[in-house]
XYZ file of C-alpha atoms in Angstrom:
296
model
C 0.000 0.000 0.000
C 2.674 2.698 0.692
C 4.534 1.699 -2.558
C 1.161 2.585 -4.033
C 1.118 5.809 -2.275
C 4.255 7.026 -3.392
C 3.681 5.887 -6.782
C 0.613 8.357 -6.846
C 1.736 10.950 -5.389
C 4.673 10.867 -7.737
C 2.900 11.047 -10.883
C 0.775 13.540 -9.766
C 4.230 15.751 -9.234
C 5.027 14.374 -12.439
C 1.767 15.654 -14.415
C 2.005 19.031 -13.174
C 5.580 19.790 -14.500
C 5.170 18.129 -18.315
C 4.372 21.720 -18.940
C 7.027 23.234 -17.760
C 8.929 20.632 -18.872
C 8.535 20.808 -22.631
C 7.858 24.475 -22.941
C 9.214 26.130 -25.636
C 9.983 22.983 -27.959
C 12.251 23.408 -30.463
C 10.820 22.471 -34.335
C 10.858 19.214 -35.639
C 9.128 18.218 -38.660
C 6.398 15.909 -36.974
C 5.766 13.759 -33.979
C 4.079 10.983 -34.303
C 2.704 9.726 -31.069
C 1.183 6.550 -29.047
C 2.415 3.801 -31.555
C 2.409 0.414 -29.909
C 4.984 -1.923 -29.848
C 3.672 -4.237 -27.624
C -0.133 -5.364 -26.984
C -0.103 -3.767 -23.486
C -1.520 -0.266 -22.811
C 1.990 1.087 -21.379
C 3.948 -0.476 -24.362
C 4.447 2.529 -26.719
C 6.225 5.104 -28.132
C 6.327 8.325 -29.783
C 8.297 9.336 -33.291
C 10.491 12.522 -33.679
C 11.329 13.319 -36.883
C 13.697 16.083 -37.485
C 13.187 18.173 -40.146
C 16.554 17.334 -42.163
C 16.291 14.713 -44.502
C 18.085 10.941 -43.578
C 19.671 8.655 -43.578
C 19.462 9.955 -39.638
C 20.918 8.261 -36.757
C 18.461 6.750 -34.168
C 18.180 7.389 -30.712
C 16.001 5.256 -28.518
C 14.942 7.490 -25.257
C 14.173 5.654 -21.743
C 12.582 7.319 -19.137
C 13.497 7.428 -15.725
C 11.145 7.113 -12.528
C 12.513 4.034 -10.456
C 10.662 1.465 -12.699
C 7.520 2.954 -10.923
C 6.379 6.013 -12.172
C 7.451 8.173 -15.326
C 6.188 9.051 -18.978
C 7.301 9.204 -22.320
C 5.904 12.867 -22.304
C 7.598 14.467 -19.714
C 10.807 14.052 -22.015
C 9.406 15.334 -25.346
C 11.180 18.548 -25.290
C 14.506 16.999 -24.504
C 13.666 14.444 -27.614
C 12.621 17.354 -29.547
C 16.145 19.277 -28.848
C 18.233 15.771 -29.844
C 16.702 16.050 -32.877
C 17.784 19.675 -33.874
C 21.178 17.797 -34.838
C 19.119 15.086 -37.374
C 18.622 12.528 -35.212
C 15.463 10.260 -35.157
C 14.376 9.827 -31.851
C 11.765 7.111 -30.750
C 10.705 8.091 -26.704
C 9.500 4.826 -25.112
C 7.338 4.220 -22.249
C 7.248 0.107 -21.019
C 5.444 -1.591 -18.339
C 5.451 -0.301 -14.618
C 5.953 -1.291 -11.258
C 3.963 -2.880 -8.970
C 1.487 -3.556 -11.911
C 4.231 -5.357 -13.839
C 6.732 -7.448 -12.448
C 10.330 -7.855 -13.101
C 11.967 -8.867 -15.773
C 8.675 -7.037 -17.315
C 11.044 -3.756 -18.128
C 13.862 -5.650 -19.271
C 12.074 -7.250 -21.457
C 10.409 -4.334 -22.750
C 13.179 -2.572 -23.726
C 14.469 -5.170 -25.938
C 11.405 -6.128 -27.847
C 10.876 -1.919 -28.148
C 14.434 -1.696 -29.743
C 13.924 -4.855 -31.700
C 10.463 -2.839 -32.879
C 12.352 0.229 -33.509
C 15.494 -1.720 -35.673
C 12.566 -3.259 -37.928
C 10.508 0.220 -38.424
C 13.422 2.838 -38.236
C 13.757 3.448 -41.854
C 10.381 4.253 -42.517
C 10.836 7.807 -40.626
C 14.261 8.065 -42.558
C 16.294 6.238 -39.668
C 19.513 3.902 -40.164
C 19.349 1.264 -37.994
C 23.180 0.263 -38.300
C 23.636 3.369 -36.211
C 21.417 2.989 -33.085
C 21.956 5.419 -29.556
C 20.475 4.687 -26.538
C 19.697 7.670 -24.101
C 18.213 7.468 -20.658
C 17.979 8.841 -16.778
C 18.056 7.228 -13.566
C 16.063 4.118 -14.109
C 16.074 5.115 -17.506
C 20.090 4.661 -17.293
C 20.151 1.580 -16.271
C 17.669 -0.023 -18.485
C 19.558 1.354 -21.278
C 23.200 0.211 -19.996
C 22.002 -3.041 -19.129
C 20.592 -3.962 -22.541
C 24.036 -3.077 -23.640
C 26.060 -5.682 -21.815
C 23.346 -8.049 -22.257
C 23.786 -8.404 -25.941
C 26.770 -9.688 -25.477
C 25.352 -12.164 -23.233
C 23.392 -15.335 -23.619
C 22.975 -15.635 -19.931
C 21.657 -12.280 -19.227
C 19.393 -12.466 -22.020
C 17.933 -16.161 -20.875
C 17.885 -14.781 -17.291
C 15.581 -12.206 -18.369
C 13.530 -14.611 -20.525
C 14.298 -12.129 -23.728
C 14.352 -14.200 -26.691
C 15.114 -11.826 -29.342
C 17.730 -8.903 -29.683
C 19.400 -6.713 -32.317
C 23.385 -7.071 -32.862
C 25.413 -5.651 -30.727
C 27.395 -3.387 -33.227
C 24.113 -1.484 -34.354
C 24.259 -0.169 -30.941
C 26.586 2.898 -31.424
C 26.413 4.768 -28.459
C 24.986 5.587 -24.864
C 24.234 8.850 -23.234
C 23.326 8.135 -19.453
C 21.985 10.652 -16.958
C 22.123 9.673 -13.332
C 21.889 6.213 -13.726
C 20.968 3.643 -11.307
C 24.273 1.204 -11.847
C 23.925 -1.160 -8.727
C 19.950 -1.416 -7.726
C 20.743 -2.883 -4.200
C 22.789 0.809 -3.340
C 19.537 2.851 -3.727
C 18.670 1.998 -0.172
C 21.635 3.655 0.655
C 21.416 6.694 -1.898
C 17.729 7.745 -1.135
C 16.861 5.568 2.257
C 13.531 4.049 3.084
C 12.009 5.005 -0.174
C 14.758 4.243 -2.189
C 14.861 0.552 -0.368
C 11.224 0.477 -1.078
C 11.798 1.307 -5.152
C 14.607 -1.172 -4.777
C 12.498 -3.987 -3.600
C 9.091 -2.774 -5.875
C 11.527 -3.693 -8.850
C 13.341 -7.173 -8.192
C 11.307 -8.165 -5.134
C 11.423 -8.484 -1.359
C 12.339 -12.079 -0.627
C 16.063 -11.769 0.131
C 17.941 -14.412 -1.575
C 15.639 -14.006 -4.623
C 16.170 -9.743 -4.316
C 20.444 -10.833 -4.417
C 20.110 -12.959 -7.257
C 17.928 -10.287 -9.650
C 20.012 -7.946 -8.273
C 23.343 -9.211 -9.720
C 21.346 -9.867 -13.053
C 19.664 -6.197 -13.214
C 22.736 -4.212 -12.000
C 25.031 -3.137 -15.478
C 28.241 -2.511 -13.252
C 28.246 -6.276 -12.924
C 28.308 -7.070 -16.617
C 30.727 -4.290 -18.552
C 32.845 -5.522 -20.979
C 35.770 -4.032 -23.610
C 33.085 -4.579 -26.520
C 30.644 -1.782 -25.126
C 30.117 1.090 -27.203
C 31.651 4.635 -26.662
C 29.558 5.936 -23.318
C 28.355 9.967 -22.007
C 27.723 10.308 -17.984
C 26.397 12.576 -16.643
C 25.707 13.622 -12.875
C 25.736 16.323 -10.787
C 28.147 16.369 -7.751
C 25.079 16.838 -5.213
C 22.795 14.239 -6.679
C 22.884 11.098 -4.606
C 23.569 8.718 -7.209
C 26.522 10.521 -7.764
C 28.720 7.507 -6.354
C 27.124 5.198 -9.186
C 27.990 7.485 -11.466
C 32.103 7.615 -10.587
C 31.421 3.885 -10.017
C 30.958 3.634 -13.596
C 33.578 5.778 -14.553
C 36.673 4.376 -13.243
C 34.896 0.884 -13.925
C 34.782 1.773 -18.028
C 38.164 3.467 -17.200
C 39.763 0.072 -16.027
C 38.678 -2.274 -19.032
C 39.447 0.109 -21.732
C 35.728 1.401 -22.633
C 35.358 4.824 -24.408
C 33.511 7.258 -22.510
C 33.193 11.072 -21.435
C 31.867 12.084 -17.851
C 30.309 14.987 -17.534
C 30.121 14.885 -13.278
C 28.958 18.875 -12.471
C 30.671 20.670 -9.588
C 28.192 21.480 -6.818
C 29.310 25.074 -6.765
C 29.749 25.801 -10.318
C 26.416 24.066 -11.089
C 24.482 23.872 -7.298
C 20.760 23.140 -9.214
C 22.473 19.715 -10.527
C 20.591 17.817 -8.431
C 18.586 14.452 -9.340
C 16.020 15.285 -12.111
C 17.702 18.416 -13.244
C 17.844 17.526 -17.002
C 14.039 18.488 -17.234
C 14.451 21.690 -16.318
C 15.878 22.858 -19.649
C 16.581 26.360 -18.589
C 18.705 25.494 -15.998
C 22.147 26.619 -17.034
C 23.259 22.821 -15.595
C 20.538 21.262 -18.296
C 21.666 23.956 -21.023
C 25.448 22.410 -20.547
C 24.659 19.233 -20.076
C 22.193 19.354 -23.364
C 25.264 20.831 -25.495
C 27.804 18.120 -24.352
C 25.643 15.115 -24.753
C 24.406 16.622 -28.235
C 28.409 17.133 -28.799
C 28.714 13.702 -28.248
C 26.305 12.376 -30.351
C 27.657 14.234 -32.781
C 30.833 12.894 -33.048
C 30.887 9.514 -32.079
C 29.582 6.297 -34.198
């Protein structure tokens, strides 16, 4: 019941800032919205086309919200602003927490990128050149499907049974990620226990065991694309996100972290990329488009 209640209350917090969120949207040529991918409600996705002509590089967006709350259209702005630079961008939503159980979102967000390789080049999109882009939750649902494609294991734990090839993946921009789901208990406290547990369960030894499958930091490997971090220095998943760093640093991985000094950027706190006039979420915006830009 109090999972429940902070799920609610969440989304309601959530609903009231989509405005402010995705004011001011810069133009695209169309948006094409609430295409399913899946035969569930919550399985779907909207299309941003930009308005240069393709072949354009894809970007698959994942939303963050601790598996439990979140929406596609609280991030349409920040798809909109990707694809200034020609980028098709397909925003996903996939099944929630406590409705839908693990490996529900796992799962998901391999049958919506399967979805998106098979329907990319009908909105102009290459699909030998695919980006994955997410926050919090977001982040590690898009870092996990990474290392799992070069895994059998991963993939069987899950119960996925279908997934693209691992070099059409060409890049990953991750915001705040959750890298090791047990350490959010530690990071946010009661609640962050509770989100913990909502996701991979309460029964200990079977919480350990999804927990070693859903975390990425357990599963990196030299064959992972070139990666962009980002966290702010008061957020507190900032530990996951040096975690990573020096973890990608040690095995040779590509990557750029953008980790933003408390004083120099004090608003950098968890969440801060929706608040596009932030000069934090103007920065961050112009490194990770940077990025995308130049790598692949």
């Amino acid at each position: 019941m109090k999972i429940k209640f902070i799920k609610a209350g969440l989304d309601f917090a959530d609903r009231l800032g989509r405005r402010s969120y995705n004011s001011d949207p810069p133009p695209v040529r169309a948006v094409v919205r609430g295409i399913r991918y899946g035969e569930d409600a919550e399985q779907e996705l909207d299309v941003i086309v930009p308005l240069s002509d393709g072949p354009h590089k894809v970007l698959v967006h994942i939303h963050g919200g601790g598996w439990l709350m979140g929406h596609k259209d609280s991030y349409t702005r920040i798809c909109r602003s990707i694809a200034q630079d020609g980028v098709l961008v397909f925003n996903l939503n996939y099944r929630l927490v406590p409705r839908h159980t693990y490996p529900a979102q796992l799962q998901d967000i391999a049958q919506a990128i399967i979805w998106v390789a098979d329907n990319a080049h009908r909105y102009g999109g290459d699909p030998r050149q695919i980006y994955l882009m997410g926050d919090s939750a977001g982040a590690q649902l898009a870092l996990w499907y990474a290392t799992a494609l070069a895994s059998p294991e991963l993939q069987q734990a899950a119960g996925i049974g279908k997934v693209i090839e691992p070099e059409q993946i060409r890049g990953l921009l991750l915001f705040y990620g959750v890298y090791e789901v047990s350490k959010l208990a530690s990071a946010f406290g009661g609640q962050g226990g509770m989100l913990a547990e909502a996701f991979l369960g309460k029964d200990p030894e079977m919480f350990a065991t999804r927990n070693r499958t859903a975390s990425p930091i357990y599963h990196l490997h030299p064959g992972l694309p070139p990666i962009f971090i980002c966290c702010g220095m008061r957020d507190t998943l900032y530990p996951q996100s040096v975690d990573l760093t020096q973890a990608l640093a040690g095995i040779g991985v590509q990557h750029e972290s953008l980790l933003l000094d408390s004083n120099e950027y004090p608003e950098a706190i968890h969440g801060f990329f929706n608040f596009h006039r932030r000069k934090a979420s103007v920065y961050a915006m112009q490194k990770a488009r940077e990025f995308l830009a130049r790598v692949g």
